[in-house]
XYZ file of C-alpha atoms in Angstrom:
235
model
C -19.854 -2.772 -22.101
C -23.151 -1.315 -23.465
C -23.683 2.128 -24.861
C -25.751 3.137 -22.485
C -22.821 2.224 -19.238
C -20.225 4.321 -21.246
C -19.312 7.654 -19.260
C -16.801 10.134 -19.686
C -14.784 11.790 -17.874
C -11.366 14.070 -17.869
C -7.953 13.049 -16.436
C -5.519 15.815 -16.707
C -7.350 17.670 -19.591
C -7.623 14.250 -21.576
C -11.032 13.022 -22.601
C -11.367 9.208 -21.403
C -14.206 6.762 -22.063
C -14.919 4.644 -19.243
C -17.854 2.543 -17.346
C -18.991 3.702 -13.907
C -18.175 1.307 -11.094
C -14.498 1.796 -11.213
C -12.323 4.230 -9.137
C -10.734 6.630 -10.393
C -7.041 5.136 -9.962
C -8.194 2.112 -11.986
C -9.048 4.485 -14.705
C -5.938 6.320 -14.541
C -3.939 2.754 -14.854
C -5.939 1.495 -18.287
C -4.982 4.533 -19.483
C -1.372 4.788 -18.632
C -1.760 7.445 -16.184
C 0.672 7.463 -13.487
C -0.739 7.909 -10.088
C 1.605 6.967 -6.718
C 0.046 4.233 -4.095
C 1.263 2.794 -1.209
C -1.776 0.797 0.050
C -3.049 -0.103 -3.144
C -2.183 -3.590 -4.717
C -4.746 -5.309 -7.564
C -6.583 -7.565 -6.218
C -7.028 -6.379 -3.018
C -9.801 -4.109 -1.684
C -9.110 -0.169 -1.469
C -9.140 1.364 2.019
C -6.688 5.006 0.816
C -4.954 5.242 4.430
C -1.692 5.828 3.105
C -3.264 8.732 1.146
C -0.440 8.809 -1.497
C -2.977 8.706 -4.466
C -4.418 12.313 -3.759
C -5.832 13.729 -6.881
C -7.573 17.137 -7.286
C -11.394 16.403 -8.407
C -13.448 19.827 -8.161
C -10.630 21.851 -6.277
C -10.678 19.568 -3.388
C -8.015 16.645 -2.796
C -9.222 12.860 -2.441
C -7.825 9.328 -2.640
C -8.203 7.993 -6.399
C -8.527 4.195 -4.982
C -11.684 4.551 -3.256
C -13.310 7.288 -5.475
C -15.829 6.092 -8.513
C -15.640 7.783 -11.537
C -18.461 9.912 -12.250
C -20.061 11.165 -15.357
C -18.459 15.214 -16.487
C -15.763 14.083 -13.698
C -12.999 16.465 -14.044
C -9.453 15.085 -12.265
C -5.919 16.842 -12.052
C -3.104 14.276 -10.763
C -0.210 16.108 -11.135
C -0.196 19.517 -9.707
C 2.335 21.217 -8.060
C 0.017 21.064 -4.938
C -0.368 17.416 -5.402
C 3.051 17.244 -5.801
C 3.772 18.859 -2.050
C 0.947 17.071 -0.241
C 2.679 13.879 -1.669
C 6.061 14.240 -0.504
C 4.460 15.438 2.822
C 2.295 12.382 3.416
C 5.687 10.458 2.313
C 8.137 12.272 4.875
C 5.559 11.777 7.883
C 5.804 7.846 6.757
C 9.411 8.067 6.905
C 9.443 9.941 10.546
C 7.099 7.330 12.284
C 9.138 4.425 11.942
C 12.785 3.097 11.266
C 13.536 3.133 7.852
C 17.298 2.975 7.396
C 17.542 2.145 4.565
C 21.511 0.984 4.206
C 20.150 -2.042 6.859
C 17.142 -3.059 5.181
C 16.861 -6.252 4.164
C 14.743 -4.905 1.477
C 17.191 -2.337 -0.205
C 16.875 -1.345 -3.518
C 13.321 -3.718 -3.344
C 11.003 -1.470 -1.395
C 8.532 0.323 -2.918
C 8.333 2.776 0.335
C 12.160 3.696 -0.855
C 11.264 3.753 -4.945
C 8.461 6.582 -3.849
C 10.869 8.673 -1.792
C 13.121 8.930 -5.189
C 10.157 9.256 -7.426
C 8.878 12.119 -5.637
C 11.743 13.765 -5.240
C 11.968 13.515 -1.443
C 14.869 14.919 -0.430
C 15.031 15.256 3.372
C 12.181 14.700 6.414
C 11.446 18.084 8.034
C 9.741 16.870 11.010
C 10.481 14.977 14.209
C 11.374 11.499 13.962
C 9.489 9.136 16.718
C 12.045 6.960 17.092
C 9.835 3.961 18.191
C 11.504 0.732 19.676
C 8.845 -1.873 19.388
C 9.682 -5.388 19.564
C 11.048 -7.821 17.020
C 8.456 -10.324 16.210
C 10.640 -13.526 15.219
C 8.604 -16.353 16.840
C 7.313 -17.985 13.262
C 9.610 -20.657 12.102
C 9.831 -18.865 8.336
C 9.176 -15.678 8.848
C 9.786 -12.336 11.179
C 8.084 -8.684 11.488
C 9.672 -5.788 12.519
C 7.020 -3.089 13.196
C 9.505 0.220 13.402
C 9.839 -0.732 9.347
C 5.457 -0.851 9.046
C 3.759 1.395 7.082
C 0.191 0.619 8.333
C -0.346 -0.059 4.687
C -2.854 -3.032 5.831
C -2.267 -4.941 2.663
C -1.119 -7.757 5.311
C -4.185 -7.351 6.682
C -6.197 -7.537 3.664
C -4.366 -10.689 1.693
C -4.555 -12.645 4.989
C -8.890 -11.843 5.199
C -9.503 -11.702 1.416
C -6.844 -14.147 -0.046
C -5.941 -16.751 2.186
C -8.786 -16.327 4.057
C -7.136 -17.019 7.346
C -8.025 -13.631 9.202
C -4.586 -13.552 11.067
C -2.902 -10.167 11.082
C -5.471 -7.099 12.164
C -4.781 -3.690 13.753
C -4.847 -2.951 17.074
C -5.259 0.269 19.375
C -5.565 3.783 17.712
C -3.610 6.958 16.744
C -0.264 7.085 17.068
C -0.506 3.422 18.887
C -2.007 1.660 16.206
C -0.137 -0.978 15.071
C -0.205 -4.553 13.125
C -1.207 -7.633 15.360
C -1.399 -11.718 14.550
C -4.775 -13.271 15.870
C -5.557 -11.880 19.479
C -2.207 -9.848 19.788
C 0.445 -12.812 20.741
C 3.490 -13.719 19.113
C 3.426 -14.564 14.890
C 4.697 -18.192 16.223
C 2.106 -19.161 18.480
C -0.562 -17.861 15.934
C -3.058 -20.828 15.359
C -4.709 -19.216 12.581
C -1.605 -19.129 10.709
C -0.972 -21.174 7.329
C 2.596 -20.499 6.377
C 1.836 -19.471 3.245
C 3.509 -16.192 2.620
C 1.612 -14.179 0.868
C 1.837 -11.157 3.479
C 5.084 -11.132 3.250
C 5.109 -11.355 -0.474
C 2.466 -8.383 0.053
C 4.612 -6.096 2.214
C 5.679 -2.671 0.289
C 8.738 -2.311 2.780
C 11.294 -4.294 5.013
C 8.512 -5.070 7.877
C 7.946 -8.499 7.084
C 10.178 -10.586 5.909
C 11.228 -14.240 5.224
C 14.260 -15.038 7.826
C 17.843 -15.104 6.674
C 17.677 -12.039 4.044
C 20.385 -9.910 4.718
C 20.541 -6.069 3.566
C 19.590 -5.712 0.143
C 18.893 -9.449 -0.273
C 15.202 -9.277 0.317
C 13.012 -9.716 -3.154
C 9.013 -9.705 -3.261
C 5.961 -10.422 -5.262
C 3.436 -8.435 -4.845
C 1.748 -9.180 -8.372
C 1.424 -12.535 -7.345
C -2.357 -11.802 -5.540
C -3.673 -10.710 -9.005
C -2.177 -13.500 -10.845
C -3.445 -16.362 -8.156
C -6.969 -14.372 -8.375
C -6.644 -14.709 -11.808
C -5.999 -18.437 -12.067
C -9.068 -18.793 -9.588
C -11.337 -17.488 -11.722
C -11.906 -14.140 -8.643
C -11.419 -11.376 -11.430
């Protein structure tokens, strides 16, 4: 890094050399800065739906994955505010699906559940939806349950930017949106489809998982799309 593409910026209080082109989150990560994310996963592109990663920047809240850092740039990530908007964006992600947790597969593994603790969630104070989609367990390997999704899209994103393969995508809008495989038919009968896991290795909660994990029994990789990026040279 040249002189001249050093900037400098402030992340609670603390002066921090950087270069412009990253976001702010990746900023707050080199420099041990603690920042929840949902969405987020290295290696992956940022898209800040699950808008867990607010930080304050100029009294106004935004999503540290998708904003640069800018010369001056002043950011607060750990207000009190912060704090509330957090565990509000969390309990809203709790009430839209099914997460029961003492029947998840991925119990004591899911990084929706680690967030509720760190957090400090304590209860949900609005309406649960209750929603009763179906059971996707056509693929051979592998099943979906969509009351457990997040909307997260990080299947989405491995499938188009790692694999390549372009089979999960989102379909319909609002409260109706929801994770599809090719042109909305079952996982199984997905020709696009190459078995090779990584969505599922991808998946912060109990949506998808490998068949045969029982509660508590699921285990996942996430890291594993940085590491294979890695090894191909991508990063």
């Amino acid at each position: 890094m040249r002189e001249s593409d050093v900037i400098t910026i402030k992340i609670d209080g603390r002066p921090i050399a950087t270069s412009a082109g990253k976001s702010v989150l990746q900023v707050a990560k080199e420099n041990g800065i603690r920042i929840p994310t949902l969405c987020h996963l290295d290696g992956l592109s940022d898209v800040g739906v699950c808008r867990l990663c607010l930080v304050e920047i100029g009294g106004k809240l935004v999503t540290s994955c998708t904003t640069p850092v800018a010369d001056g740039m002043e950011v607060r990530t750990d207000t009190e505010e912060i704090r509330q908007h957090r565990r509000t964006v969390l309990e809203l992600i709790f009430a839209e699906g099914n997460h029961v947790c003492a029947f998840c597969p991925s119990n004591g593994n899911c990084e929706l559940q680690d967030l509720a603790c760190e957090l400090g969630m304590e209860e949900v104070r609005v309406p649960y939806s209750y929603p009763r989609n179906r059971i996707d367990a056509t693929h051979p390997r592998f099943l979906i349950d969509r009351d457990r999704c997040v909307l997260c899209g990080r299947c989405v994103r491995v499938c188009a930017e790692v694999e390549g393969a372009h089979t999960w995508d989102f379909a319909e809008r609002g409260r109706s949106v929801r994770v599809i495989t090719d042109l909305d038919i079952d996982w199984g009968d997905a020709g696009s489809c190459t078995d090779c896991g990584k969505c599922v290795e991808v998946c912060p909660t109990g949506a998808i998982i490998r068949k045969g994990a029982a509660t508590a029994e699921m285990e996942k990789e996430p890291e594993l799309v940085a590491d294979l990026l890695e090894r191909r040279g991508d990063v």
